[in-house]
Every structure is written in C-alpha cells, then in structure tokens.
Short mmCIF file of C-alpha atoms in Angstrom, two decimals:
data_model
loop_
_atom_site.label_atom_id
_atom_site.label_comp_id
_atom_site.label_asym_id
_atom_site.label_seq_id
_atom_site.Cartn_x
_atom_site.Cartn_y
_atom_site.Cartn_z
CA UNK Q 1 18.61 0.59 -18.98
CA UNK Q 2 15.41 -0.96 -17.49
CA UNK Q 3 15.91 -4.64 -18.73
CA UNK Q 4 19.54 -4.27 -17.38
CA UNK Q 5 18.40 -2.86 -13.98
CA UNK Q 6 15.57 -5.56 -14.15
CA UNK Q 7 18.08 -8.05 -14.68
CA UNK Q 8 20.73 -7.16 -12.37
CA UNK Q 9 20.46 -4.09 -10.03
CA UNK Q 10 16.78 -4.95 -8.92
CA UNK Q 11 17.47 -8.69 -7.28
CA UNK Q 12 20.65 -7.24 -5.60
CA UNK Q 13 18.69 -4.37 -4.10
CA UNK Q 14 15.83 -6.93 -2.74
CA UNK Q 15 18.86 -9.48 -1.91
CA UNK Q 16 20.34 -5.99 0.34
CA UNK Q 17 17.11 -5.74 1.68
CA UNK Q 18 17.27 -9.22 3.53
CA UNK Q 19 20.59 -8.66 5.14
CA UNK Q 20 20.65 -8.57 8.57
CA UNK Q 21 24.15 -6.90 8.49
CA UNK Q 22 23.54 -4.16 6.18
CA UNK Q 23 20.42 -3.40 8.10
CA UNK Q 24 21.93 -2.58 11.12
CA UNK Q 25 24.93 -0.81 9.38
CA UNK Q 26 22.56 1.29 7.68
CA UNK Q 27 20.49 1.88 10.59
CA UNK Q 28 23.34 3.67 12.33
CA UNK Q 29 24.01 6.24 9.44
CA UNK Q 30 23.00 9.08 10.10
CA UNK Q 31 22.60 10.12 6.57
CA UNK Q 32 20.44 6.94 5.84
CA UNK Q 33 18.31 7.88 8.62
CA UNK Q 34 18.00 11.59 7.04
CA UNK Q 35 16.86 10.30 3.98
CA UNK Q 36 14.59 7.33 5.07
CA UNK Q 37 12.45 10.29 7.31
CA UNK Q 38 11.54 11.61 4.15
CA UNK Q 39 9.57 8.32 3.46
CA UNK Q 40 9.04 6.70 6.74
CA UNK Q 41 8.05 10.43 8.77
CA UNK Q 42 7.74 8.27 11.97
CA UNK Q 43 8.65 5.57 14.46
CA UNK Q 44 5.64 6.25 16.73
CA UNK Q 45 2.35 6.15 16.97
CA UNK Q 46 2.35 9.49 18.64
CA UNK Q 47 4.84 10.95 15.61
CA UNK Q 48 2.94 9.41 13.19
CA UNK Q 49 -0.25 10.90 14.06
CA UNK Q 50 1.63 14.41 13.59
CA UNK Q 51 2.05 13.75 9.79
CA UNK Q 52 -1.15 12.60 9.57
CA UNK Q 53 -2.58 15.67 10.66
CA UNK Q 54 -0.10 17.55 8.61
CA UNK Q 55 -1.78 15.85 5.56
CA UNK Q 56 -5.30 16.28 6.35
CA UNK Q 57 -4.48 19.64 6.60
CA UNK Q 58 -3.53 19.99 3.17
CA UNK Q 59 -6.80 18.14 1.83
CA UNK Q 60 -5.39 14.75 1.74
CA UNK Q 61 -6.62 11.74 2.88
CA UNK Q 62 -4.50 9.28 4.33
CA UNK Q 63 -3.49 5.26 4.97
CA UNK Q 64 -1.36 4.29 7.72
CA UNK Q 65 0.80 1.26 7.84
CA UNK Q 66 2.82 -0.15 10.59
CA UNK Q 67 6.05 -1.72 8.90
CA UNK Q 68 6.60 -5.49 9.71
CA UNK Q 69 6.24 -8.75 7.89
CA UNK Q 70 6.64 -12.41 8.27
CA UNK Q 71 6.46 -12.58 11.58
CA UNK Q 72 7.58 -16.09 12.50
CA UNK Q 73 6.08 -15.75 15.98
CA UNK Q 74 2.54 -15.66 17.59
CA UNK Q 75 3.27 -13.45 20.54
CA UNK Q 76 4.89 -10.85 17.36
CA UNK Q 77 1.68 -11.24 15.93
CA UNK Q 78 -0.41 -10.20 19.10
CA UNK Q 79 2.10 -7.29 19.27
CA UNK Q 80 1.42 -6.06 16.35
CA UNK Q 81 -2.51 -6.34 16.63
CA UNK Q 82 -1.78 -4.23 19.42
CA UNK Q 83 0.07 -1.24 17.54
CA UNK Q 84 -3.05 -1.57 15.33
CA UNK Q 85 -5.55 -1.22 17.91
CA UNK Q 86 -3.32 1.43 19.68
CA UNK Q 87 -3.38 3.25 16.71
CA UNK Q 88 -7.59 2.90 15.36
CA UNK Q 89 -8.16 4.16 19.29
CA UNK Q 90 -5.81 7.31 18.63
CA UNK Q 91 -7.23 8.24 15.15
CA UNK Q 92 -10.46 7.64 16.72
CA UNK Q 93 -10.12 10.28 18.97
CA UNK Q 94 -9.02 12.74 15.85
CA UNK Q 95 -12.26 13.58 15.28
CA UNK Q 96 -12.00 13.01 11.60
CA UNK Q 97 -15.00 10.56 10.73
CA UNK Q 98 -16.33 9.78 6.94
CA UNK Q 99 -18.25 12.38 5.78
CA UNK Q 100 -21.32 11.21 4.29
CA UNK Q 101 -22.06 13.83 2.36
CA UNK Q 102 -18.55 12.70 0.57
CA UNK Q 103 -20.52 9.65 0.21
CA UNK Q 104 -19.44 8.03 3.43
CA UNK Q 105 -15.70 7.66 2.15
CA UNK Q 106 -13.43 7.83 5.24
CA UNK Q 107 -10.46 10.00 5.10
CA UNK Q 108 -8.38 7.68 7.62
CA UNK Q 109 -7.61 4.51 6.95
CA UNK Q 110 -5.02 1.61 8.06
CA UNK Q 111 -3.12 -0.91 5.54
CA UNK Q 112 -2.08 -3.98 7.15
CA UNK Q 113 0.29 -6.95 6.17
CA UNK Q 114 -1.50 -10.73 6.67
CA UNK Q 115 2.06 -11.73 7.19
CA UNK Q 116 2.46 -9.66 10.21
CA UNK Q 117 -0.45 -10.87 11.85
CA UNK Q 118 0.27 -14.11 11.81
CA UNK Q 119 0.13 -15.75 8.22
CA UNK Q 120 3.14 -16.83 7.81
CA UNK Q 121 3.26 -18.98 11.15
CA UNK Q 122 3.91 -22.71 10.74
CA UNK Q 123 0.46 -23.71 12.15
CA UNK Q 124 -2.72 -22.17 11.58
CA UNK Q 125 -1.29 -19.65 10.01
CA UNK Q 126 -4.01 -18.23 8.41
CA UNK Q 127 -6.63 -18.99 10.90
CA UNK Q 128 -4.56 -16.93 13.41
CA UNK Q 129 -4.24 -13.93 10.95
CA UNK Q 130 -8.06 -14.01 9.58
CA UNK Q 131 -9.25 -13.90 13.51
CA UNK Q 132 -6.30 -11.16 14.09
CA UNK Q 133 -7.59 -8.73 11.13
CA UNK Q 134 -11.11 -9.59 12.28
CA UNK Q 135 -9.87 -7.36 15.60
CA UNK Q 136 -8.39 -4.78 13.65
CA UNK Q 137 -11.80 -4.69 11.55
CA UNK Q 138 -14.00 -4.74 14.30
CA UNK Q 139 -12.00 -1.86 16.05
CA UNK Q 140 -11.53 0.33 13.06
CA UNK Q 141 -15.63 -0.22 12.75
CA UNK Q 142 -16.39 0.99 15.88
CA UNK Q 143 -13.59 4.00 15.35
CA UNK Q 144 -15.19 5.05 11.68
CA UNK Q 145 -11.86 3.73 10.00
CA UNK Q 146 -11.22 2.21 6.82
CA UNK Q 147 -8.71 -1.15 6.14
CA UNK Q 148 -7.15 -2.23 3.50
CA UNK Q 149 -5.20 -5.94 3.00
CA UNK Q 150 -1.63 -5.14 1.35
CA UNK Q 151 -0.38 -7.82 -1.20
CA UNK Q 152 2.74 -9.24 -0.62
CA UNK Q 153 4.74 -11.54 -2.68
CA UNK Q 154 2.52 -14.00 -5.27
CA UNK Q 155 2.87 -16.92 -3.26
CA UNK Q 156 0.72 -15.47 -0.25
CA UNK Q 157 -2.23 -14.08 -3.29
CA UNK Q 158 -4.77 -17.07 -3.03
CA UNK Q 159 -4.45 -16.99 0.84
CA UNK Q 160 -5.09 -13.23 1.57
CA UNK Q 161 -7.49 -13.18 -1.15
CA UNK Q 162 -9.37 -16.00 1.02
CA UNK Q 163 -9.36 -13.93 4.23
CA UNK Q 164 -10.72 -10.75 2.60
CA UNK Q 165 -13.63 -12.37 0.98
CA UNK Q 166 -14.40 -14.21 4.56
CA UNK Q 167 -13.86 -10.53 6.32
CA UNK Q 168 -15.92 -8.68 4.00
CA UNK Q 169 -18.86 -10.60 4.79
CA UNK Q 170 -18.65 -9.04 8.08
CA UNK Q 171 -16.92 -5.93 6.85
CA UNK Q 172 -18.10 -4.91 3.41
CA UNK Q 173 -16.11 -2.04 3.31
CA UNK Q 174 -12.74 -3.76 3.57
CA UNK Q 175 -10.16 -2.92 0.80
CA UNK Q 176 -7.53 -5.15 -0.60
CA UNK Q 177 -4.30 -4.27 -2.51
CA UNK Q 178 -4.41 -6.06 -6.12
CA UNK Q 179 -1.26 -6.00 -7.88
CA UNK Q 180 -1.16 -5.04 -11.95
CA UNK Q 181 2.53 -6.73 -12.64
CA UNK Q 182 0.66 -10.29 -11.63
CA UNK Q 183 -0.71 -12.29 -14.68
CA UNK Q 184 -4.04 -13.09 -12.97
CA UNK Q 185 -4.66 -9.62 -11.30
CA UNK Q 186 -7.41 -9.23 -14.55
CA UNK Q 187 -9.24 -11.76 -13.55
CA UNK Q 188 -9.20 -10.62 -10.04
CA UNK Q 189 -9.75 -7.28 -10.57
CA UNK Q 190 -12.92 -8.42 -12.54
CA UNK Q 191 -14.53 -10.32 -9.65
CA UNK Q 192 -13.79 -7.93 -6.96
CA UNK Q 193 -14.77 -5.12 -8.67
CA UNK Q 194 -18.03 -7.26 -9.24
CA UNK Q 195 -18.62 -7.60 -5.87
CA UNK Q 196 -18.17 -3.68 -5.37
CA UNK Q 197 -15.15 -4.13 -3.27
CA UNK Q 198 -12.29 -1.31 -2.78
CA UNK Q 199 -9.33 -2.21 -4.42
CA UNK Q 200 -5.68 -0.70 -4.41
CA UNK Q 201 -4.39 -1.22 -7.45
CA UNK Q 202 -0.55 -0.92 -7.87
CA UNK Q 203 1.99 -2.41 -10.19
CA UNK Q 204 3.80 -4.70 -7.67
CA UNK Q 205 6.84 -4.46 -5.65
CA UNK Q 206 8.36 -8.11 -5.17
CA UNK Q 207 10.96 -9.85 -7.98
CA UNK Q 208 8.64 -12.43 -9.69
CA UNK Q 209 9.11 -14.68 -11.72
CA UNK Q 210 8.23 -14.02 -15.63
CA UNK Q 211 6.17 -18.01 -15.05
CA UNK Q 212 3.62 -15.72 -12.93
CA UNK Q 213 3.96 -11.55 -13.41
CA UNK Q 214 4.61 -9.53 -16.73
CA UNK Q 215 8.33 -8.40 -16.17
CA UNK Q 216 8.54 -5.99 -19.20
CA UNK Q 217 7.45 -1.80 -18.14
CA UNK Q 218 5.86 -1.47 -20.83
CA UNK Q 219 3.93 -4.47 -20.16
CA UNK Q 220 3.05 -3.56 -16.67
CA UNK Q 221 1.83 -0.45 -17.61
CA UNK Q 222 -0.30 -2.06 -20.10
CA UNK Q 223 -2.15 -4.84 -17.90
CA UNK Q 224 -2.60 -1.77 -15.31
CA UNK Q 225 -4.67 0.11 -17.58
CA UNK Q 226 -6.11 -2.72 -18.52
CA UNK Q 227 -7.20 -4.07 -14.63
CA UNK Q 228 -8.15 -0.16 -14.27
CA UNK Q 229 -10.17 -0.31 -16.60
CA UNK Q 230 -12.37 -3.50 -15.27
CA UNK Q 231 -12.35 -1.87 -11.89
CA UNK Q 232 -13.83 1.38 -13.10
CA UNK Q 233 -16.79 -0.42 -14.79
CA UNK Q 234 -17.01 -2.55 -11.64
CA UNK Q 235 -19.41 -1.91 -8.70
CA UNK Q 236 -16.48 -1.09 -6.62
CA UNK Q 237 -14.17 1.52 -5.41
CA UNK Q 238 -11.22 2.05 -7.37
CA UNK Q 239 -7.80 3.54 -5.68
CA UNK Q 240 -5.51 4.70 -8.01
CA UNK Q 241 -2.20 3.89 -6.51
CA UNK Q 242 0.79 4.90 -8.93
CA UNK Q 243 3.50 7.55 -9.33
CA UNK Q 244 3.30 7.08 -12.94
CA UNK Q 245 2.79 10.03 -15.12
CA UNK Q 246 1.26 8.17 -17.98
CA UNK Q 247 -1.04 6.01 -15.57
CA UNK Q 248 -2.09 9.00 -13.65
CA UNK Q 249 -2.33 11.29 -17.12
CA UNK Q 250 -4.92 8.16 -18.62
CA UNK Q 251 -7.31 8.09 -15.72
CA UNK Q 252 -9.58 11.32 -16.35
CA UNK Q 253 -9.80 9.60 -19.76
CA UNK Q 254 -10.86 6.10 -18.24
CA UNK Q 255 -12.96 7.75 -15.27
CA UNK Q 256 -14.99 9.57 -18.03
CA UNK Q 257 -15.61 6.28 -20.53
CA UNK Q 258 -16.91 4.33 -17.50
CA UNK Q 259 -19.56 7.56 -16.41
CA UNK Q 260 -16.94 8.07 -13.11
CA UNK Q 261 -16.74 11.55 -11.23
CA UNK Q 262 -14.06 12.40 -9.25
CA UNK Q 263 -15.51 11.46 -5.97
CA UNK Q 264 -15.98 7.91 -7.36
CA UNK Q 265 -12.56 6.82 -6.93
CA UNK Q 266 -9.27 7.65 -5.91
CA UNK Q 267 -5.55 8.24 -5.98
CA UNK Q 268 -2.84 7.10 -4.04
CA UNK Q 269 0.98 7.80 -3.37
CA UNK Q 270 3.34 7.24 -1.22
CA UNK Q 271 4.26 9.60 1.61
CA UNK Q 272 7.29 11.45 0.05
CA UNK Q 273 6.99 11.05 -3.22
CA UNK Q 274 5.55 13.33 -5.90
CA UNK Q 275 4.27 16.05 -2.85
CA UNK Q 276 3.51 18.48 -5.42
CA UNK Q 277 1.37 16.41 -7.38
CA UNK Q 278 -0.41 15.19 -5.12
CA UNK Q 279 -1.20 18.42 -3.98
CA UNK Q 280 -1.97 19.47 -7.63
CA UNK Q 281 -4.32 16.58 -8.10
CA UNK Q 282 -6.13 17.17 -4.70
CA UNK Q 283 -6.43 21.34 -5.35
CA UNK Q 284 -8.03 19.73 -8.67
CA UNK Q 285 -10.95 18.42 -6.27
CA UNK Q 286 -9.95 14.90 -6.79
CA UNK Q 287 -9.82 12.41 -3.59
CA UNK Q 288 -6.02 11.85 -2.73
CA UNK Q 289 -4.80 9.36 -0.15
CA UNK Q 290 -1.39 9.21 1.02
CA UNK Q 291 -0.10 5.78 1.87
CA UNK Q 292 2.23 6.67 5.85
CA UNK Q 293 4.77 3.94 6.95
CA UNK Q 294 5.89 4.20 10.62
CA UNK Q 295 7.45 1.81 12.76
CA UNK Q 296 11.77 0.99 13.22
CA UNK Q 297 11.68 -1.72 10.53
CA UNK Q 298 11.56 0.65 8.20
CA UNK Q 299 15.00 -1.22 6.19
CA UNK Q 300 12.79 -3.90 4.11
CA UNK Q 301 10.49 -1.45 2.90
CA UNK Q 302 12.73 1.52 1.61
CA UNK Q 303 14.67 -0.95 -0.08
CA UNK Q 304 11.94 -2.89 -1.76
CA UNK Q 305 10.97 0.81 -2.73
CA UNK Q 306 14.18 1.52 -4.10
CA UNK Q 307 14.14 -1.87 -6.13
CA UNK Q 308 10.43 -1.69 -7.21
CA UNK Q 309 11.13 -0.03 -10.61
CA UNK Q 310 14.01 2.03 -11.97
CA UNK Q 311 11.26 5.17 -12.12
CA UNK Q 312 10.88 4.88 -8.40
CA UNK Q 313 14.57 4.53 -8.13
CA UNK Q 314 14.60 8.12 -9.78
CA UNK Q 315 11.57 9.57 -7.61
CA UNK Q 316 13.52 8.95 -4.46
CA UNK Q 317 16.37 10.24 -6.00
CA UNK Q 318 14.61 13.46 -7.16
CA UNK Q 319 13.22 13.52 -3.82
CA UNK Q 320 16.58 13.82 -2.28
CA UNK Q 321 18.24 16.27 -4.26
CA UNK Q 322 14.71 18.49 -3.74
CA UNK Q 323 15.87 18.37 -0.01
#
C-alpha cells in the first residue's frame, strides 16, 4: 500500500496540485470549500485571528501562516510582507505576550515561506527575501512574536538555511523548519541545535528524490527519531511537529533520556488534524502549538497535505467523516 501510493498516487496528487485548471474547478465546489475550512479556517486576517483566539482559549499555542509561494514577482513579494506586518500589528494588539515565567516562550507566532518573499525571483533573489524577513523580524520583535522559516522543497535548503543563520544574529530567537525525510537533516539538526536555535522538525512534504531524502516510512520515521534525538541534547528548542502516533508516543521517552521537562520543548500539528489529541496532550501540561493557514491560495497546500504521506491521507479522511 505505501510503496504503491509512494510510487504512483503521491506524484499525481503533487502533479494536481500544480494545475491551474483543477484549481479553479475545485475552488468553485462548494463541497471542496466545506472540507478545505476544516484545514484552512480562514481567508482573512480578521477571520483568522478568530481561530486563533479560539485556540488560545483551549490552552494552545499557535503559528500562523499566510499561504503563498514562489512568487515570481517583487511587487507580490512586498504584498505579502505586508499581510505579514498587517498581521504581527493585529496579534500585537491581542494582548497575548510571552510569559516569562513560561520561560519567555511566546504563545503566537508566524511561519513564513522565503519563496514568498522574494527567493525565488530571478535577481537577487535572496538578498530581496533576507532584507524582506528582516521586516517581518523586526516587526514581530517589537510586537513580542515569534518566526519561524518553513522548508520548502530540497533545492531551496542551503539558501534558507543561509538567511536564518544571517537573521539570527540579529534575531536569536528565530526558528527554522528542518525536515527529517532529507538525508542531511542529521547533520543539520546537530549544528542548529548547537547553536540553541528553535527548530521545527517534520518529516517533509515535497516528492524527492531517493539521490537526496529517505523515501521508505519506515525509514523516515527512523532518521526523525534519530534528528529528535540530536535536537533534544542540543542547546536549542525542539518543536515536535508530527501527527504520528509512534513519533509522538517516543518523545516522553526521549525528553526524559536527554534531562527535558515538558516546558522544554514542544509539539506541533496542524490546524484540523488530530483536535482531540492535541487537546489531550495540552490538558497533559505539555506546550502545544497549532500550525493556522489562511489566505485564498489555499489549493497547493491541501493538496501537498493530501500527498505528504498515505497516514495524512487517512487523517484528513478521518477528519471528514468526524464532520
């Protein structure tokens, strides 16, 4: 089942995902849009901010992500450093700052593409993103906000990498997104953590190829544990960011071999998915932050979500037939 989904329903899922026809066919379906609110709750900032605070209320802590990528155009770019700065200036007003008797961990936070902000562009590509994120940075400072870097597909790793190293010079606190289904992501995970950086760690959502990521679950599962492991010896912050029973059933085990209490690390999910246990691990007193899309472009994501892994395939599908 998984090496034939792997093989063959995966790539045409991501191929879907890039069609500019099915897009817009499945953007006026009413049923699609039904479903995709369970995952994307919002196309505004203003709607957004209403699931946020539904979250919060619950104990959970929360990332928020305005969907776009590869932007092939500056004045895109500005735009979206605008939603961004739009949005730090509206959860700054929330009155929801890092507690630092939580030791100074904030509870809101924004993820953030390089590719939307400019990376991809033709020229100076990553000189216009690095000075765009340094915006978002500097406003999400000044709001008591977190940011995290998402990964994207392999080819972009050594170039957002780059940026976040320059950025946390100015912004120690900065997170980046690691993923575990990438050969090198030990290695990574080892410096970083060395550092004492935040790190997301995930298994990886794009179809690459076996030259440069572990294709195999089992094998995935495997080098995440393994990358978990260096981050929780590390001098960092570890976030936890999997669906995955037997990931999420091994961390007490790995938090308690590196001399790690709950409130030195974290877990994430996805808004949506698993509701109850996230709820069951944050009633446990552990930190749990729940990763919020919003935005209209929500196509590219939901389907790189459905073709992630054929367990996430069946989360969604649980998820709709809870509704």
């Amino acid at each position: 089942m998984t090496r034939v989904f792997a093989h063959t329903l995966r790539p045409a899922i991501l191929a879907a995902g890039r069609r500019e026809t099915l897009r817009r066919a499945a953007e006026r379906l009413p049923v699609a849009r039904k479903v995709v609110h369970r995952f994307v709750p919002a196309a505004t900032i203003g709607s957004a901010l209403n699931s946020v605070a539904a979250l919060r209320d619950s104990g959970r802590y929360v990332s928020i992500d305005y969907l776009g990528e590869d932007v092939t155009d500056a004045d895109d770019a500005d735009a979206a450093v605008q939603v961004y700065l739009d949005l730090i200036d509206e959860l700054g007003r929330s009155g929801d700052p890092a507690d630092p008797s939580d030791g100074g961990v904030s509870p809101l936070e924004v993820s953030l593409k390089l590719s939307a902000l400019g990376q991809s562009l033709e020229q100076d590509g990553e000189k216009i993103a690095r000075e765009n994120a340094w915006a978002i940075c500097a406003a999400a400072r000044r709001a008591g906000i977190w940011v995290t870097v998402d990964a994207e597909n392999h080819t972009t790793t050594d170039s957002t990498l780059s940026i976040v190293r320059d950025l946390r010079v100015d912004f120690p606190w900065l997170g980046t997104v690691l993923q575990a289904y990438l050969r090198r992501t030990l290695g990574d995970c080892a410096e970083l953590a060395a550092s004492g950086a935040r790190i997301r760690l995930c298994k990886g959502a794009y179809d690459e190829p076996a030259s440069v990521a572990y294709r195999d679950d089992a094998e995935v599962t495997d080098s995440y544990l393994r990358c978990l492991r260096a981050l929780m010896v590390g001098r960092g912050y570890p976030m936890v960011a999997s669906h995955d029973p037997a990931i999420i059933d091994a961390v007490p085990a790995i938090a308690r071999e590196s001399c790690r209490r709950a409130r030195d690390f974290e877990y994430q999910m996805l808004y949506g998915i698993r509701d109850g246990e996230q709820r069951r691990l944050a009633g446990a007193g552990n930190r749990v932050r729940v990763y919020v899309p919003f935005g209209t472009q929500w196509y590219g994501y939901f389907m790189r979500r459905l073709a992630e892994r054929p367990a996430n395939l069946a989360f969604f599908l649980r998820a709709l037939a809870e509704r």
